[in-house]
Amino acid sequence: MLAVAPVAPAANASSQAPVDPTKRRVIRITAERFLFFPSRITITAGEEVELRITSDDTAHGFRLVGGDVNLVIPKRGKGHATAVVRLQEPGRYRFECSRMCGAGHNFMRGELIVREADGRATP
């Protein structure tokens, strides 16, 4: 089961990830010139995470393949895009830029790795 809640782009705000383990973890992702950083993210099955995505250059897209997350990431200095994601099934989920951003657009991809709740890796 894939549960996500995309949120509209927000203004730049400086905040830390919550210390309380009962709250969602914030994962910051930067999009820039045909890559996402980090491009490989590991979470635990059932964990609710907030993906906070900014661009260091032009506007980009962020699409979680097989899910209903498809966001526009505003260009540098114009805020960020946010999606709240909770993936129940362990596995590997690909994400990619969904907005044509230049000659290297097709290489702009990453992977969200969901581990078993006991920490075991998935194939």
C-alpha atoms as one frame of an Amber mdcrd trajectory, in Angstrom:
protein
   0.000   0.000   0.000   1.316   3.406  -0.982   0.065   6.323   1.087   1.184
   9.811   0.188  -0.008  13.325   0.764   1.512  15.831  -1.644   1.688  19.375
  -0.345   1.930  22.544  -2.415   5.260  24.376  -2.666   6.047  26.342   0.465
   8.156  29.367   1.231  11.729  28.817   2.378  11.823  28.013   6.052  14.664
  26.882   8.230  13.624  23.983  10.439  15.264  20.943  11.922  13.984  17.376
  11.690  11.933  16.504  14.767  13.801  14.908  17.658  10.686  13.113  18.911
  10.612   9.655  17.232   6.790   9.722  17.180   6.910  12.612  14.697   7.716
  12.338  11.021  11.281  12.596   9.800  12.137  15.363   7.325  14.355  14.301
   4.431  15.815  17.179   2.453  16.460  16.577  -1.235  18.149  18.980  -3.635
  17.525  18.931  -7.375  20.210  20.394  -9.601  21.428  19.974 -13.139  20.273
  16.435 -13.838  20.595  14.872 -10.391  18.893  14.576  -7.047  20.986  14.693
  -3.886  20.741  12.367  -2.159  19.711  10.060  -4.964  19.344   7.020  -2.697
  17.218   7.322   0.437  16.475   4.547   2.929  13.418   4.504   5.167  11.592
   1.888   7.235   8.307   0.282   6.146   5.399   2.197   7.682   7.542   5.214
   8.599   5.993   8.551   7.697   8.562  10.868   6.132   8.352  14.364   4.747
  10.301  14.846   1.527  11.288  18.522   1.336  12.698  19.220  -2.115  14.487
  22.363  -3.297  16.190  23.284  -6.540  19.630  24.839  -6.880  18.912  25.988
 -10.427  15.768  25.855 -12.588  12.322  24.412 -11.845  12.238  20.609 -11.830
   9.644  17.939 -11.215   9.552  15.122  -8.673   7.523  12.007  -9.421   7.411
   8.848  -7.340   6.938   6.125  -9.954   3.867   4.014  -9.232   2.525   6.496
  -6.686   0.497   9.649  -6.735   3.313  12.067  -5.941   4.076  14.371  -8.853
   5.298  17.803  -7.782   6.803  20.883  -9.380   9.953  22.008  -7.560  10.251
  25.788  -7.794  13.451  27.285  -9.163  16.222  28.389  -6.811  15.154  30.940
  -4.246  11.427  30.413  -4.813  10.701  27.920  -2.022  10.416  24.170  -1.909
   7.990  21.361  -2.672   6.871  18.907  -0.003   5.340  15.434  -0.027   4.466
  13.318   2.991   5.044   9.650   2.215   4.335   6.445   4.123   5.285   3.272
   2.259   4.037   0.086   3.883   5.647  -2.463   1.568   9.410  -3.049   1.659
  11.079  -2.649  -1.710  12.699  -0.160  -4.036  10.701   2.770  -5.362  12.095
   4.919  -8.152  11.688   8.670  -8.309  12.474  10.929 -11.254  12.247  14.444
 -12.607   8.860  14.849 -14.255   9.503  18.227 -15.864  11.743  18.634 -18.899
  14.766  20.450 -17.534  17.425  20.076 -20.227  19.603  17.632 -22.159  20.310
  15.388 -19.121  16.690  15.223 -17.940  16.381  11.469 -18.605  19.234  10.767
 -16.171  17.630  12.640 -13.276  16.490   9.736 -11.110  16.790   8.331  -7.634
  15.647   5.474  -5.444  13.680   5.269  -2.222  14.598   2.025  -0.439  12.042
   0.773   2.065  13.457  -1.702   4.597  11.526  -4.148   6.753  10.596  -2.702
  10.145  13.222  -5.000  11.718  15.916  -3.328   9.574  16.446  -6.137   7.068
  17.382  -5.080   3.572  15.086  -5.812   0.665  16.131  -7.308  -2.653
